[in-house]
Coordinates of N, CA and C in Angstrom, one line a residue:
X137 N 43.4 26.0 -7.9 CA 42.7 26.7 -8.7 C 41.2 26.1 -7.9
X138 N 40.6 26.9 -7.1 CA 39.2 26.2 -6.0 C 38.2 26.8 -6.5
X139 N 37.1 26.2 -6.4 CA 36.0 27.1 -6.1 C 35.8 28.0 -5.1
X140 N 35.8 29.2 -5.6 CA 35.8 30.3 -5.0 C 34.2 30.7 -4.1
X141 N 33.4 31.0 -4.9 CA 31.6 31.5 -4.9 C 30.9 29.6 -5.2
X142 N 30.0 29.3 -4.4 CA 29.6 28.1 -4.8 C 28.5 27.9 -4.3
X143 N 27.2 28.6 -5.0 CA 26.0 28.8 -4.8 C 25.2 27.5 -5.1
X144 N 25.8 26.6 -5.5 CA 25.6 24.8 -5.7 C 25.7 23.9 -4.9
X145 N 26.2 24.6 -4.0 CA 27.7 23.6 -3.0 C 28.3 22.3 -4.4
X146 N 28.4 22.7 -4.8 CA 29.3 21.8 -6.0 C 30.3 21.5 -5.9
X147 N 31.0 20.5 -6.3 CA 32.5 19.9 -6.4 C 33.3 20.1 -7.5
X148 N 34.2 20.5 -7.7 CA 35.1 20.9 -8.8 C 36.1 19.8 -9.0
X149 N 36.1 19.3 -10.6 CA 36.8 17.7 -10.4 C 37.6 18.1 -11.6
X150 N 38.8 17.2 -11.5 CA 39.7 17.6 -12.7 C 40.9 18.0 -12.3
X151 N 42.5 18.0 -13.0 CA 43.5 18.5 -12.7 C 43.2 20.2 -12.0
X152 N 43.2 20.5 -10.7 CA 43.3 21.6 -9.8 C 44.6 22.0 -9.7
X153 N 46.1 21.7 -10.0 CA 47.1 22.2 -9.7 C 48.2 21.8 -11.6
X154 N 47.9 23.0 -11.6 CA 49.2 22.8 -12.8 C 50.3 23.7 -12.3
X155 N 51.3 23.5 -13.6 CA 52.8 24.5 -13.3 C 52.6 25.4 -14.7
X156 N 53.5 26.8 -14.1 CA 52.9 27.7 -15.2 C 53.8 27.1 -16.6
X157 N 53.3 28.0 -17.6 CA 54.5 28.1 -18.8 C 54.8 28.7 -19.4
X158 N 55.8 29.6 -19.2 CA 56.0 31.0 -19.7 C 54.9 31.7 -19.3
X159 N 54.8 31.7 -17.5 CA 54.3 32.4 -17.0 C 52.9 31.9 -17.3
X160 N 52.1 31.3 -17.9 CA 51.0 31.1 -17.8 C 50.4 29.6 -17.6
X161 N 49.2 29.5 -16.7 CA 48.4 28.3 -16.2 C 47.7 27.8 -16.6
X162 N 47.1 27.0 -17.5 CA 46.2 26.5 -18.3 C 45.7 25.5 -17.3
X163 N 44.3 25.7 -17.2 CA 43.6 24.5 -16.8 C 42.5 24.1 -17.3
X164 N 42.6 22.7 -17.7 CA 41.5 22.3 -19.1 C 41.1 20.8 -18.2
X165 N 39.8 20.5 -19.0 CA 39.2 19.2 -18.3 C 38.7 19.5 -17.1
X166 N 38.4 20.9 -16.6 CA 38.0 20.9 -15.0 C 36.4 20.8 -15.1
X167 N 35.4 20.4 -14.3 CA 34.0 20.2 -14.2 C 33.3 20.5 -12.9
X168 N 32.6 21.0 -12.8 CA 31.3 21.1 -11.5 C 30.7 20.4 -11.9
X169 N 29.3 19.4 -10.6 CA 29.1 18.9 -10.4 C 27.6 19.4 -9.9
X170 N 27.5 20.4 -9.5 CA 26.1 21.0 -9.3 C 25.7 22.1 -9.7
X171 N 24.1 22.3 -10.4 CA 23.8 23.4 -10.7 C 23.8 24.1 -10.0
X172 N 24.2 25.4 -10.2 CA 24.2 26.8 -9.6 C 24.2 28.2 -10.7
X173 N 24.5 29.3 -10.0 CA 24.4 30.8 -10.8 C 25.1 31.6 -10.1
X174 N 26.4 31.7 -10.7 CA 27.2 33.1 -10.2 C 28.4 32.1 -9.2
X175 N 28.9 30.8 -10.2 CA 30.2 30.2 -9.1 C 31.5 31.4 -10.1
X176 N 32.6 30.9 -8.9 CA 33.2 32.0 -9.5 C 34.9 30.5 -9.0
X177 N 35.7 31.1 -9.8 CA 36.9 30.3 -9.4 C 38.0 30.9 -9.0
X178 N 38.7 30.4 -8.0 CA 40.2 31.3 -8.0 C 41.3 30.5 -7.6
X179 N 42.2 31.2 -7.9 CA 43.9 30.9 -8.4 C 44.6 31.7 -7.7
X180 N 45.5 30.7 -6.8 CA 46.8 31.3 -6.0 C 47.9 30.8 -6.4
X181 N 49.1 31.7 -6.0 CA 50.3 30.9 -6.6 C 51.3 31.8 -5.6
X182 N 52.0 30.6 -4.6 CA 52.9 31.3 -3.6 C 52.5 33.2 -3.3
X183 N 53.4 33.5 -3.0 CA 53.2 34.9 -2.9 C 52.6 35.8 -3.7
X184 N 52.1 35.4 -4.7 CA 51.3 36.2 -5.9 C 50.0 36.3 -5.6
X185 N 49.5 38.0 -5.9 CA 48.5 38.2 -5.6 C 47.2 37.1 -6.3
X186 N 46.7 36.7 -5.4 CA 45.3 35.9 -6.0 C 44.3 36.2 -6.7
X187 N 44.1 35.4 -7.9 CA 43.0 35.9 -9.2 C 42.0 35.1 -8.6
X188 N 40.6 36.0 -9.2 CA 39.0 35.5 -9.2 C 38.7 35.8 -10.5
X189 N 37.8 34.1 -11.3 CA 37.3 34.5 -12.5 C 35.7 35.3 -12.2
X190 N 35.6 35.6 -13.6 CA 34.1 36.2 -13.6 C 33.5 35.4 -12.8
X191 N 32.1 35.7 -12.6 CA 30.6 34.2 -12.2 C 30.6 34.3 -13.3
X192 N 30.4 32.8 -13.1 CA 29.8 32.2 -14.4 C 28.6 31.0 -13.9
X193 N 27.5 30.0 -14.8 CA 26.5 29.7 -14.2 C 27.0 27.9 -15.1
X194 N 26.4 27.2 -14.1 CA 26.3 25.9 -14.5 C 25.1 25.1 -14.4
X195 N 24.5 24.7 -15.9 CA 23.3 23.9 -16.0 C 23.4 22.8 -16.4
X196 N 22.1 22.3 -15.9 CA 22.0 20.5 -15.6 C 22.1 20.0 -17.2
X197 N 23.2 18.7 -16.9 CA 23.4 17.9 -18.0 C 22.2 17.6 -19.1
X198 N 21.7 16.5 -19.7 CA 20.8 15.9 -20.3 C 20.3 15.1 -19.4
X199 N 19.0 14.7 -19.0 CA 18.3 13.3 -17.8 C 19.2 12.2 -18.8
X200 N 19.2 11.2 -17.5 CA 19.9 10.0 -17.7 C 19.6 9.4 -16.8
X201 N 18.6 9.6 -15.6 CA 17.7 9.2 -14.5 C 16.0 9.5 -14.6
X202 N 15.4 8.5 -13.9 CA 14.2 9.2 -13.2 C 14.3 8.5 -12.2
X203 N 13.4 9.6 -11.5 CA 13.5 9.2 -10.0 C 12.1 9.5 -9.4
X204 N 11.5 8.9 -8.7 CA 10.2 9.3 -8.1 C 10.8 9.9 -6.9
X205 N 10.0 11.2 -7.5 CA 10.1 12.8 -6.3 C 9.0 12.6 -5.3
X206 N 7.5 12.3 -5.9 CA 6.4 11.9 -5.1 C 5.6 10.5 -4.8
X207 N 6.4 9.5 -4.0 CA 5.6 8.9 -3.8 C 4.3 8.5 -3.5
X208 N 3.8 7.2 -3.9 CA 2.3 7.2 -3.9 C 2.3 7.1 -2.5
X209 N 0.8 7.4 -1.9 CA 0.0 7.1 -0.4 C 0.2 5.4 -0.1
X210 N 0.9 5.2 0.9 CA 1.0 3.9 1.5 C -0.1 3.1 1.5
X211 N -1.2 3.6 2.0 CA -2.8 2.8 1.4 C -3.5 3.4 1.1
X212 N -4.1 3.6 0.0 CA -5.2 3.8 -1.0 C -6.5 2.9 -1.2
X213 N -7.7 3.6 -1.1 CA -8.8 2.8 -0.8 C -9.3 2.4 -2.5
X214 N -9.5 1.5 -2.7 CA -9.7 0.7 -4.3 C -10.2 1.7 -4.8
X215 N -10.2 2.4 -6.3 CA -10.8 3.1 -7.0 C -10.4 4.9 -6.8
X216 N -10.0 5.2 -5.6 CA -9.6 6.1 -5.1 C -8.3 6.8 -5.6
X217 N -8.6 7.9 -5.6 CA -6.9 8.5 -6.6 C -6.4 9.0 -5.7
X218 N -5.0 8.7 -6.4 CA -3.9 8.7 -5.8 C -2.6 9.5 -7.1
X219 N -1.3 10.4 -6.1 CA -0.7 10.8 -7.0 C 0.8 10.4 -7.3
X220 N 1.4 10.7 -8.0 CA 3.0 10.3 -8.0 C 3.5 11.1 -8.9
X221 N 4.9 11.2 -8.5 CA 6.2 12.5 -9.2 C 7.2 12.0 -9.5
X222 N 7.3 12.2 -10.9 CA 8.5 11.2 -11.8 C 9.6 12.7 -11.8
X223 N 10.4 12.6 -12.0 CA 11.7 13.7 -12.0 C 13.0 13.1 -13.1
X224 N 13.3 13.9 -13.6 CA 14.4 13.7 -15.1 C 15.4 14.5 -14.5
X225 N 16.2 13.7 -14.3 CA 17.6 14.2 -13.3 C 18.9 13.5 -14.3
X226 N 19.9 14.7 -14.3 CA 21.4 13.9 -14.9 C 22.1 13.1 -14.5
X227 N 23.0 12.6 -14.5 CA 23.9 11.7 -13.8 C 24.9 12.1 -12.5
X228 N 24.6 13.3 -12.0 CA 25.2 14.5 -10.8 C 24.1 14.6 -10.3
X229 N 22.5 13.9 -10.6 CA 21.7 14.4 -9.2 C 20.9 15.4 -9.8
X230 N 21.0 16.1 -10.6 CA 20.2 17.7 -10.8 C 19.0 17.3 -11.6
X231 N 18.1 17.9 -11.7 CA 17.0 18.3 -12.3 C 17.4 18.7 -13.3
X232 N 17.0 18.2 -14.6 CA 17.3 18.6 -16.1 C 15.7 19.7 -16.8
X233 N 15.7 20.6 -16.1 CA 15.2 21.5 -16.3 C 14.6 21.8 -18.0
X234 N 15.2 21.3 -18.9 CA 14.9 21.2 -19.9 C 14.7 20.2 -21.0
X235 N 14.2 19.1 -19.7 CA 13.7 17.5 -20.0 C 12.1 18.1 -20.3
X236 N 11.5 18.2 -21.2 CA 9.8 17.9 -21.5 C 9.3 16.9 -22.3
X237 N 10.2 15.5 -22.5 CA 9.7 14.2 -22.8 C 8.3 13.8 -21.8
X238 N 7.7 12.7 -22.5 CA 6.7 12.4 -22.5 C 7.6 11.0 -21.7
X239 N 6.5 11.0 -20.1 CA 6.9 10.0 -19.1 C 5.5 8.9 -18.7
X240 N 5.6 8.1 -18.8 CA 4.6 6.8 -19.0 C 4.7 6.0 -17.8
X241 N 3.3 5.8 -16.8 CA 3.7 4.9 -15.7 C 2.3 3.8 -15.9
X242 N 2.9 3.0 -15.6 CA 2.3 1.8 -15.6 C 2.5 0.8 -14.1
X243 N 1.3 0.2 -14.1 CA 1.7 -0.7 -12.8 C 3.0 -2.2 -12.9
X244 N 4.1 -2.5 -12.1 CA 4.8 -2.6 -12.1 C 4.5 -4.1 -11.4
X245 N 4.5 -4.4 -9.8 CA 4.3 -5.3 -8.8 C 2.1 -5.3 -9.3
X246 N 1.7 -6.3 -9.2 CA 0.2 -6.5 -9.1 C -0.4 -7.4 -8.5
X247 N -0.4 -7.2 -7.2 CA -1.0 -8.5 -5.8 C -2.3 -8.9 -6.5
X248 N -3.1 -7.6 -6.6 CA -4.4 -7.7 -6.5 C -4.7 -7.6 -8.2
X249 N -4.5 -8.3 -9.1 CA -4.9 -8.2 -10.2 C -5.3 -7.3 -11.0
X250 N -4.9 -5.9 -10.0 CA -5.7 -4.7 -10.7 C -5.7 -4.0 -11.6
X251 N -6.4 -3.0 -12.2 CA -6.1 -2.2 -13.5 C -5.9 -0.4 -13.2
X252 N -4.6 0.2 -13.8 CA -4.6 1.1 -13.3 C -5.5 1.9 -14.0
X253 N -5.6 3.8 -13.7 CA -6.8 4.0 -14.4 C -5.9 5.9 -14.1
X254 N -6.6 6.5 -15.3 CA -6.3 7.7 -14.8 C -5.1 8.2 -16.2
X255 N -4.9 9.0 -16.2 CA -3.8 9.7 -17.4 C -2.3 9.2 -16.7
X256 N -1.9 8.0 -17.8 CA -0.8 7.7 -17.3 C 0.3 7.6 -18.3
X257 N 0.7 8.8 -18.8 CA 1.3 9.8 -20.2 C 0.9 11.1 -19.6
X258 N 2.4 11.4 -19.6 CA 2.4 13.1 -19.1 C 3.9 13.4 -19.7
X259 N 3.5 14.4 -20.4 CA 5.4 15.8 -21.0 C 5.5 16.3 -19.7
X260 N 6.7 15.8 -19.2 CA 7.6 16.3 -18.5 C 7.2 17.8 -18.6
X261 N 7.6 18.8 -17.2 CA 7.6 20.2 -17.7 C 8.4 21.0 -16.2
X262 N 9.5 21.3 -17.3 CA 10.8 21.6 -16.3 C 11.5 20.4 -15.7
X263 N 11.1 19.3 -16.3 CA 12.0 18.1 -16.1 C 11.0 17.4 -15.0
X264 N 9.7 17.8 -15.0 CA 9.2 17.2 -13.3 C 7.7 16.9 -14.1
X265 N 7.4 15.1 -14.3 CA 6.0 14.3 -14.3 C 5.2 14.4 -13.2
X266 N 3.9 15.3 -13.4 CA 3.0 14.7 -12.1 C 2.3 14.4 -12.4
X267 N 1.4 13.1 -11.8 CA 0.3 12.5 -12.3 C -0.4 12.2 -11.4
X268 N -1.8 13.0 -11.5 CA -2.5 12.8 -10.3 C -4.2 12.3 -10.9
X269 N -4.8 11.5 -9.7 CA -6.1 11.0 -10.7 C -5.7 9.9 -10.8
X270 N -4.4 9.3 -10.4 CA -4.5 7.8 -10.6 C -5.1 6.9 -9.6
X271 N -5.7 5.8 -10.1 CA -6.4 4.6 -9.5 C -6.2 3.6 -9.6
X272 N -6.2 2.6 -8.6 CA -6.4 1.4 -8.8 C -7.7 0.6 -8.5
X273 N -8.4 -0.6 -9.3 CA -9.4 -0.7 -8.9 C -9.4 -2.1 -7.6
X274 N -8.2 -2.8 -7.9 CA -8.7 -3.9 -7.4 C -7.6 -3.8 -5.6
X275 N -8.1 -4.9 -4.4 CA -7.6 -4.3 -3.4 C -6.2 -5.3 -3.6
X276 N -4.8 -5.0 -3.1 CA -3.9 -5.4 -2.7 C -2.8 -5.4 -2.1
X277 N -2.3 -6.0 -1.8 CA -0.6 -5.2 -0.8 C 0.5 -5.9 -1.6
X278 N 1.2 -4.4 -2.0 CA 2.2 -4.6 -2.4 C 2.6 -4.2 -4.0
X279 N 1.9 -3.2 -4.2 CA 1.6 -2.8 -5.5 C 2.9 -1.8 -5.8
X280 N 3.2 -1.8 -7.1 CA 4.3 -0.7 -7.4 C 4.2 -0.6 -8.8
X281 N 4.5 1.0 -9.1 CA 4.3 1.6 -10.4 C 6.0 1.5 -11.1
X282 N 6.1 1.5 -12.3 CA 6.9 1.8 -13.1 C 6.6 3.0 -13.4
X283 N 7.6 3.8 -14.3 CA 7.9 4.6 -14.7 C 8.8 4.6 -16.0
X284 N 8.7 5.2 -17.0 CA 9.1 5.3 -18.5 C 9.6 6.6 -18.9
X285 N 10.5 6.9 -19.8 CA 11.0 7.4 -20.7 C 12.3 7.4 -21.5
X286 N 12.4 8.5 -22.3 CA 13.6 7.9 -23.0 C 14.1 9.6 -22.8
X287 N 15.7 9.4 -22.6 CA 16.5 10.5 -22.7 C 16.9 11.1 -24.2
X288 N 17.5 12.1 -24.4 CA 17.8 13.0 -25.7 C 18.3 11.8 -26.9
X289 N 18.9 11.3 -26.5 CA 19.1 9.5 -27.3 C 18.3 8.8 -27.3
X290 N 17.3 8.9 -27.4 CA 16.2 7.7 -27.3 C 16.6 6.7 -26.5
X291 N 17.3 6.5 -25.6 CA 18.1 5.3 -24.5 C 16.7 5.4 -23.3
X292 N 16.4 4.3 -23.2 CA 15.4 4.4 -21.7 C 15.7 4.3 -20.9
X293 N 15.0 5.1 -19.7 CA 15.4 5.1 -18.1 C 13.8 4.5 -17.7
X294 N 14.0 4.1 -16.6 CA 12.8 3.9 -15.8 C 12.9 4.0 -14.0
X295 N 12.3 3.8 -13.5 CA 12.1 3.8 -12.0 C 10.8 3.2 -11.7
X296 N 10.8 3.1 -10.4 CA 10.1 1.8 -10.0 C 9.6 2.6 -8.3
X297 N 8.5 2.9 -7.7 CA 8.3 3.4 -6.9 C 8.2 2.7 -5.8
X298 N 8.2 3.0 -4.8 CA 8.0 2.0 -3.2 C 6.4 1.1 -3.4
X299 N 6.5 0.0 -2.8 CA 5.7 -0.3 -2.3 C 4.0 0.5 -1.5
X300 N 3.0 -0.2 -2.4 CA 1.8 0.7 -1.4 C 0.7 -0.3 -1.5
X301 N 0.2 -0.3 -0.6 CA -1.3 -1.0 -0.9 C -2.8 -0.4 -1.1
X302 N -3.8 -1.0 -1.9 CA -5.1 -0.9 -2.5 C -5.8 -1.5 -1.4
X303 N -6.5 -0.6 -0.9 CA -7.9 -1.8 1.1 C -8.8 -1.7 0.0
X304 N -9.8 -2.5 0.2 CA -10.9 -2.7 -0.2 C -11.6 -1.5 0.2
X305 N -12.8 -1.3 -0.5 CA -13.8 0.3 -0.4 C -14.7 -0.2 0.6
X306 N -15.5 0.4 1.6 CA -16.6 0.0 1.8 C -17.6 -0.8 1.0
X307 N -18.5 -1.6 2.0 CA -19.5 -2.7 1.1 C -20.8 -1.9 1.0

């Protein structure tokens, strides 16, 4: 058996070749790693006519990781607003569109002893938490933000942004 229609560019895992018993080949434990609508599987065996399944959909697994989908700007003036995007993904890298839990950001590396202002906790919508209007009040080179949230089983997951700089404003 192999993927026929592959709308999500997924990979089929599991035992894809089995021997028929009493004319029936049973495939158990198959999985596809990418979300998509309208997958099909095709089966072939020697000179027999090939068979194709009805279409089916693959949905995301529960979120197990956070990723930074929008990094802070490389440099921002102290007190000026910036944005960050955090996305909840399953272990296969698919966005968990059902994830709607709170995600919180905080300063990770704080070279200027600055304070983070703005809305620091946001409920994800379709797996994405968008933080806008964040600001840091003191200049420094190499700030990071850390974002954290919980999985469906209340396990903690976190991610850290790339480094960014906060520059002094005008006198």
